[in-house]
Amino acid sequence: MLSPYADRLNALPVRRREVEVGGGSTAYWEYGVADGADVDDTAGPTVIAVHGFRGEHHGLEPVLAYLPDVRVISPDLPGFGETAPLPGGRHDLDRYARWLTEFAETVAPGAVILGHSFGSIVAAAAVARGLETPRLILINPIGAPALEGPKGLMTRLAVLYYALGAKLPERLGTALLRNGMIVRVMSITMAKTRDPELRRFIHAQHDTYFSRFADRDVLKDAFVTSVSHDVREFAPHISTPTLLVAAQQDDITPIEAERRLATLFSDAEIVEIADVGHLIHYETPAEAAGAIRRFLRLPVVRGR
């Protein structure tokens, strides 16, 4: 399925890299720096972009397509995409936060930190615990307990789904967690756009990338982390200027909760996007990138 943002993405330089952090190898992609070019050749700051639950680096590419003059480093979280699980121990929030801190300090010290959805929890936890960054950007931040959101029933069903996947015999449990029909139901539930072409693209993205987790154990750990924590825990401990890009139809964190979340930071602003839910990165990437550009004081890029 051709991306609606293909023309912009095809013009965006990208190269794959790996780095040893957290006791394992992390795969990451560097956008906006052409082969042979120096990092200083980019006009804007460096941004480290952390994807959401069950996703990997491809998910944030539509937003990056509107940030062509920014060096963006986008890793696959440990246990997802092309990054193997970290050796030994559970993949809980403490481990993910320590991994992100070490990754940022190794690859791009002083970079702006950006997190989407589950990535917003990881990013906020890392910054609250000492990761130095000049600015923090949270897209679709998890600003309230997922079990209390507008689709709390769906979240409870998800809890049962992941618990069952973890308890069944390994082969059967993994097959359940990668079941294409269930992934499609998740995709249909989250998509708000009525554009049939964009809906097909969203479903194709989830079909392709939503099951690229290493094993059911790391998936269970990440899910438990995603429903056990939210950004409210860390907001009062973050003094870094912060941007919240929130959706007015988000089924996971209602917009009223996002507005309250913004007040918990010492220095935060919120940009609300109408007619979109938890898939800002797919449905309204230009609007999200526009908010980011203003926050980072970059020139506006016009056109689709």
Short mmCIF file of C-alpha atoms in Angstrom, two decimals:
data_model
loop_
_atom_site.label_atom_id
_atom_site.label_comp_id
_atom_site.label_asym_id
_atom_site.label_seq_id
_atom_site.Cartn_x
_atom_site.Cartn_y
_atom_site.Cartn_z
CA MET A 1 0.00 0.00 0.00
CA LEU A 2 1.55 3.28 -1.16
CA SER A 3 1.92 5.83 1.61
CA PRO A 4 0.01 9.11 1.12
CA TYR A 5 3.26 10.70 2.27
CA ALA A 6 5.49 8.72 -0.12
CA ASP A 7 6.73 11.70 -2.14
CA ARG A 8 7.98 13.48 0.96
CA LEU A 9 9.43 10.31 2.49
CA ASN A 10 11.24 9.36 -0.72
CA ALA A 11 12.98 12.74 -0.66
CA LEU A 12 14.08 12.29 2.94
CA PRO A 13 17.59 10.90 3.46
CA VAL A 14 17.62 7.92 5.83
CA ARG A 15 20.25 5.44 6.96
CA ARG A 16 20.15 2.51 9.33
CA ARG A 17 22.60 2.20 12.21
CA GLU A 18 23.17 0.08 15.32
CA VAL A 19 24.63 0.87 18.72
CA GLU A 20 25.40 -1.20 21.82
CA VAL A 21 23.43 0.12 24.80
CA GLY A 22 21.71 -1.47 27.78
CA GLY A 23 23.60 -4.69 27.31
CA GLY A 24 22.21 -5.25 23.80
CA SER A 25 22.25 -3.90 20.27
CA THR A 26 19.71 -1.21 19.35
CA ALA A 27 18.77 -0.63 15.71
CA TYR A 28 17.99 2.97 14.83
CA TRP A 29 17.40 5.10 11.76
CA GLU A 30 18.80 8.54 11.11
CA TYR A 31 16.62 10.84 9.00
CA GLY A 32 17.49 14.15 7.41
CA VAL A 33 21.25 13.61 7.00
CA ALA A 34 22.41 12.56 3.54
CA ASP A 35 25.18 9.99 3.15
CA GLY A 36 28.54 11.73 3.35
CA ALA A 37 27.04 14.81 5.00
CA ASP A 38 28.10 16.05 8.41
CA VAL A 39 25.56 16.27 11.21
CA ASP A 40 26.21 20.01 11.38
CA ASP A 41 24.89 20.33 7.82
CA THR A 42 21.30 20.03 9.11
CA ALA A 43 19.53 23.31 9.81
CA GLY A 44 17.55 22.23 12.82
CA PRO A 45 18.13 20.44 16.10
CA THR A 46 18.49 16.71 16.59
CA VAL A 47 15.36 14.90 17.77
CA ILE A 48 15.18 11.38 19.21
CA ALA A 49 11.74 9.92 18.40
CA VAL A 50 10.36 7.05 20.50
CA HIS A 51 7.50 5.05 19.00
CA GLY A 52 4.42 3.58 20.67
CA PHE A 53 3.32 0.17 21.93
CA ARG A 54 3.57 -2.71 19.41
CA GLY A 55 4.92 -0.29 16.83
CA GLU A 56 8.42 0.41 15.55
CA HIS A 57 10.26 3.26 13.85
CA HIS A 58 8.14 3.27 10.66
CA GLY A 59 5.12 4.54 12.57
CA LEU A 60 6.47 8.06 13.07
CA GLU A 61 7.74 8.46 9.50
CA PRO A 62 4.72 10.49 8.28
CA VAL A 63 5.52 13.15 10.90
CA LEU A 64 9.22 13.07 10.00
CA ALA A 65 8.27 13.65 6.36
CA TYR A 66 7.28 17.18 7.39
CA LEU A 67 10.55 17.74 9.27
CA PRO A 68 13.02 17.40 6.37
CA ASP A 69 15.46 19.94 7.79
CA VAL A 70 15.68 18.22 11.17
CA ARG A 71 18.02 15.37 12.06
CA VAL A 72 15.74 12.76 13.60
CA ILE A 73 17.01 9.58 15.22
CA SER A 74 14.32 6.92 15.52
CA PRO A 75 15.18 3.66 17.34
CA ASP A 76 13.17 0.49 17.55
CA LEU A 77 12.41 -0.11 21.22
CA PRO A 78 14.08 -3.20 22.72
CA GLY A 79 12.00 -6.23 21.79
CA PHE A 80 10.29 -4.58 18.82
CA GLY A 81 11.10 -4.22 15.13
CA GLU A 82 14.77 -4.92 14.51
CA THR A 83 15.94 -4.41 18.10
CA ALA A 84 16.27 -7.62 20.10
CA PRO A 85 15.11 -7.77 23.72
CA LEU A 86 17.62 -6.65 26.32
CA PRO A 87 19.32 -9.62 27.97
CA GLY A 88 18.06 -10.71 31.38
CA GLY A 89 15.20 -9.27 33.40
CA ARG A 90 11.78 -7.83 32.65
CA HIS A 91 11.15 -5.06 30.16
CA ASP A 92 9.47 -2.74 32.65
CA LEU A 93 9.35 1.06 32.69
CA ASP A 94 12.53 1.42 34.73
CA ARG A 95 14.42 -0.64 32.16
CA TYR A 96 13.02 1.23 29.18
CA ALA A 97 13.79 4.59 30.80
CA ARG A 98 17.37 3.56 31.57
CA TRP A 99 17.75 2.23 28.02
CA LEU A 100 16.52 5.53 26.51
CA THR A 101 18.83 7.56 28.73
CA GLU A 102 21.85 5.50 27.75
CA PHE A 103 20.82 5.53 24.08
CA ALA A 104 20.43 9.32 24.01
CA GLU A 105 23.68 9.96 25.87
CA THR A 106 25.55 7.63 23.52
CA VAL A 107 24.06 8.58 20.14
CA ALA A 108 22.96 12.21 20.47
CA PRO A 109 23.66 13.95 23.79
CA GLY A 110 21.46 16.99 24.25
CA ALA A 111 18.89 15.96 21.65
CA VAL A 112 15.24 16.95 21.87
CA ILE A 113 13.25 13.94 23.11
CA LEU A 114 9.95 13.02 21.42
CA GLY A 115 7.63 10.20 22.46
CA HIS A 116 4.36 8.95 21.00
CA SER A 117 1.76 7.11 23.12
CA PHE A 118 3.67 4.42 25.07
CA GLY A 119 6.79 6.29 24.00
CA SER A 120 5.44 9.34 25.85
CA ILE A 121 5.56 7.37 29.10
CA VAL A 122 9.11 6.15 28.44
CA ALA A 123 10.30 9.61 27.39
CA ALA A 124 8.68 11.37 30.37
CA ALA A 125 10.05 8.82 32.83
CA ALA A 126 13.58 9.16 31.43
CA VAL A 127 13.51 12.99 31.50
CA ALA A 128 12.03 13.06 35.01
CA ARG A 129 14.83 10.78 36.16
CA GLY A 130 17.62 12.91 34.76
CA LEU A 131 17.89 12.54 30.99
CA GLU A 132 19.04 15.97 29.85
CA THR A 133 17.15 17.50 26.94
CA PRO A 134 16.44 21.11 25.94
CA ARG A 135 12.83 20.29 25.02
CA LEU A 136 10.36 17.44 25.38
CA ILE A 137 7.63 16.62 22.85
CA LEU A 138 4.79 14.20 23.62
CA ILE A 139 2.37 13.15 20.86
CA ASN A 140 -0.87 11.46 21.99
CA PRO A 141 0.54 11.39 25.53
CA ILE A 142 -0.91 8.84 27.91
CA GLY A 143 -2.25 11.38 30.37
CA ALA A 144 -4.54 9.18 32.46
CA PRO A 145 -4.87 5.49 33.35
CA ALA A 146 -5.82 3.58 30.19
CA LEU A 147 -8.41 1.57 32.12
CA GLU A 148 -10.29 4.80 32.88
CA GLY A 149 -10.39 6.12 29.31
CA PRO A 150 -13.47 6.37 27.05
CA LYS A 151 -12.77 2.83 25.85
CA GLY A 152 -12.00 1.40 29.27
CA LEU A 153 -13.97 -1.75 28.41
CA MET A 154 -11.85 -2.29 25.32
CA THR A 155 -8.72 -1.86 27.44
CA ARG A 156 -9.98 -4.46 29.91
CA LEU A 157 -10.60 -6.85 27.03
CA ALA A 158 -7.04 -6.12 25.89
CA VAL A 159 -5.78 -7.04 29.37
CA LEU A 160 -7.52 -10.41 29.06
CA TYR A 161 -6.21 -10.84 25.52
CA TYR A 162 -2.57 -10.29 26.50
CA ALA A 163 -2.95 -12.40 29.63
CA LEU A 164 -4.36 -15.26 27.57
CA GLY A 165 -1.59 -14.91 25.02
CA ALA A 166 0.95 -15.21 27.83
CA LYS A 167 -0.67 -18.25 29.46
CA LEU A 168 -1.42 -20.43 26.44
CA PRO A 169 1.25 -22.83 25.12
CA GLU A 170 3.92 -20.68 23.49
CA ARG A 171 3.12 -21.46 19.86
CA LEU A 172 -0.62 -20.99 20.33
CA GLY A 173 -0.21 -17.91 22.50
CA THR A 174 2.13 -16.22 20.02
CA ALA A 175 -0.24 -17.02 17.16
CA LEU A 176 -3.09 -15.39 19.08
CA LEU A 177 -1.03 -12.26 19.75
CA ARG A 178 -0.12 -12.00 16.06
CA ASN A 179 -3.61 -12.82 14.79
CA GLY A 180 -4.34 -10.64 11.78
CA MET A 181 -8.07 -10.31 12.44
CA ILE A 182 -7.46 -9.01 15.97
CA VAL A 183 -4.84 -6.56 14.71
CA ARG A 184 -7.35 -5.30 12.14
CA VAL A 185 -10.01 -4.78 14.82
CA MET A 186 -7.48 -2.72 16.81
CA SER A 187 -6.72 -0.67 13.71
CA ILE A 188 -10.38 -0.06 12.84
CA THR A 189 -11.10 0.97 16.43
CA MET A 190 -8.32 3.57 16.53
CA ALA A 191 -8.74 5.11 13.05
CA LYS A 192 -11.03 8.14 12.90
CA THR A 193 -10.51 9.34 9.33
CA ARG A 194 -13.24 8.74 6.75
CA ASP A 195 -10.77 8.93 3.87
CA PRO A 196 -10.79 5.39 2.41
CA GLU A 197 -7.27 5.70 1.01
CA LEU A 198 -5.88 6.84 4.34
CA ARG A 199 -7.76 4.09 6.19
CA ARG A 200 -6.28 1.46 3.86
CA PHE A 201 -2.83 2.89 4.51
CA ILE A 202 -3.34 2.80 8.29
CA HIS A 203 -4.55 -0.80 8.19
CA ALA A 204 -1.63 -1.79 5.97
CA GLN A 205 0.80 -0.18 8.41
CA HIS A 206 -0.65 -2.11 11.33
CA ASP A 207 -0.79 -5.34 9.32
CA THR A 208 2.88 -4.95 8.42
CA TYR A 209 4.45 -3.61 11.60
CA PHE A 210 2.11 -4.27 14.56
CA SER A 211 3.29 -7.84 15.10
CA ARG A 212 7.04 -7.34 14.82
CA PHE A 213 7.64 -8.02 18.50
CA ALA A 214 10.39 -10.44 19.48
CA ASP A 215 8.33 -12.75 21.67
CA ARG A 216 5.24 -12.81 23.83
CA ASP A 217 7.16 -12.17 27.05
CA VAL A 218 8.49 -8.79 25.95
CA LEU A 219 5.06 -7.91 24.53
CA LYS A 220 3.39 -8.78 27.84
CA ASP A 221 5.94 -6.73 29.79
CA ALA A 222 5.45 -3.71 27.54
CA PHE A 223 1.67 -3.98 27.71
CA VAL A 224 1.65 -4.23 31.51
CA THR A 225 3.93 -1.19 31.62
CA SER A 226 1.66 0.75 29.24
CA VAL A 227 -1.46 0.25 31.38
CA SER A 228 0.30 0.55 34.76
CA HIS A 229 1.82 4.00 34.24
CA ASP A 230 0.97 7.33 32.67
CA VAL A 231 2.70 10.67 32.15
CA ARG A 232 1.02 12.25 35.22
CA GLU A 233 3.51 10.41 37.44
CA PHE A 234 6.42 12.29 35.94
CA ALA A 235 5.05 15.66 34.84
CA PRO A 236 5.58 17.42 38.21
CA HIS A 237 9.24 16.39 38.12
CA ILE A 238 9.93 17.80 34.64
CA SER A 239 11.09 21.40 34.32
CA THR A 240 12.06 21.07 30.64
CA PRO A 241 9.85 23.07 28.24
CA THR A 242 7.31 20.52 27.03
CA LEU A 243 4.89 20.32 24.10
CA LEU A 244 1.81 18.11 24.25
CA VAL A 245 0.22 17.33 20.87
CA ALA A 246 -3.20 15.98 21.82
CA ALA A 247 -6.17 14.63 19.86
CA GLN A 248 -9.68 15.79 20.62
CA GLN A 249 -11.13 12.33 19.87
CA ASP A 250 -8.51 10.18 21.57
CA ASP A 251 -10.15 7.03 22.97
CA ILE A 252 -7.23 6.27 25.28
CA THR A 253 -6.79 9.65 26.97
CA PRO A 254 -9.75 12.05 26.64
CA ILE A 255 -8.90 15.62 25.77
CA GLU A 256 -10.08 16.87 29.18
CA ALA A 257 -7.42 14.66 30.81
CA GLU A 258 -4.78 15.96 28.39
CA ARG A 259 -5.65 19.52 29.36
CA ARG A 260 -5.27 18.64 33.04
CA LEU A 261 -1.98 16.90 32.27
CA ALA A 262 -0.58 20.09 30.75
CA THR A 263 -1.12 21.91 34.05
CA LEU A 264 1.07 19.41 35.93
CA PHE A 265 4.24 20.49 34.12
CA SER A 266 6.06 23.60 35.24
CA ASP A 267 6.51 24.73 31.63
CA ALA A 268 4.18 23.12 29.08
CA GLU A 269 1.93 24.04 26.20
CA ILE A 270 -0.75 21.93 24.57
CA VAL A 271 -1.76 21.88 20.91
CA GLU A 272 -5.10 20.20 20.24
CA ILE A 273 -5.90 18.60 16.90
CA ALA A 274 -9.56 18.15 15.98
CA ASP A 275 -11.20 15.19 14.22
CA VAL A 276 -8.45 12.72 15.06
CA GLY A 277 -7.91 10.10 17.74
CA HIS A 278 -4.88 8.12 18.88
CA LEU A 279 -3.32 8.03 15.40
CA ILE A 280 -2.14 11.62 15.01
CA HIS A 281 1.07 10.30 13.47
CA TYR A 282 -0.87 8.66 10.62
CA GLU A 283 -3.92 10.87 10.17
CA THR A 284 -2.66 14.42 10.84
CA PRO A 285 1.14 14.31 10.60
CA ALA A 286 1.37 17.74 8.93
CA GLU A 287 -0.50 19.35 11.83
CA ALA A 288 1.68 17.53 14.36
CA ALA A 289 4.85 18.54 12.53
CA GLY A 290 3.61 22.12 12.32
CA ALA A 291 3.19 22.22 16.09
CA ILE A 292 6.67 20.75 16.52
CA ARG A 293 8.18 23.26 14.12
CA ARG A 294 6.64 26.17 16.02
CA PHE A 295 7.78 24.71 19.33
CA LEU A 296 11.34 24.32 18.01
CA ARG A 297 11.13 27.73 16.29
CA LEU A 298 11.72 26.30 12.81
CA PRO A 299 10.47 27.77 9.53
CA VAL A 300 7.03 26.56 8.44
CA VAL A 301 6.92 23.96 5.64
CA ARG A 302 3.84 24.34 3.44
CA GLY A 303 1.98 21.91 1.20
CA ARG A 304 0.90 18.33 1.69
#
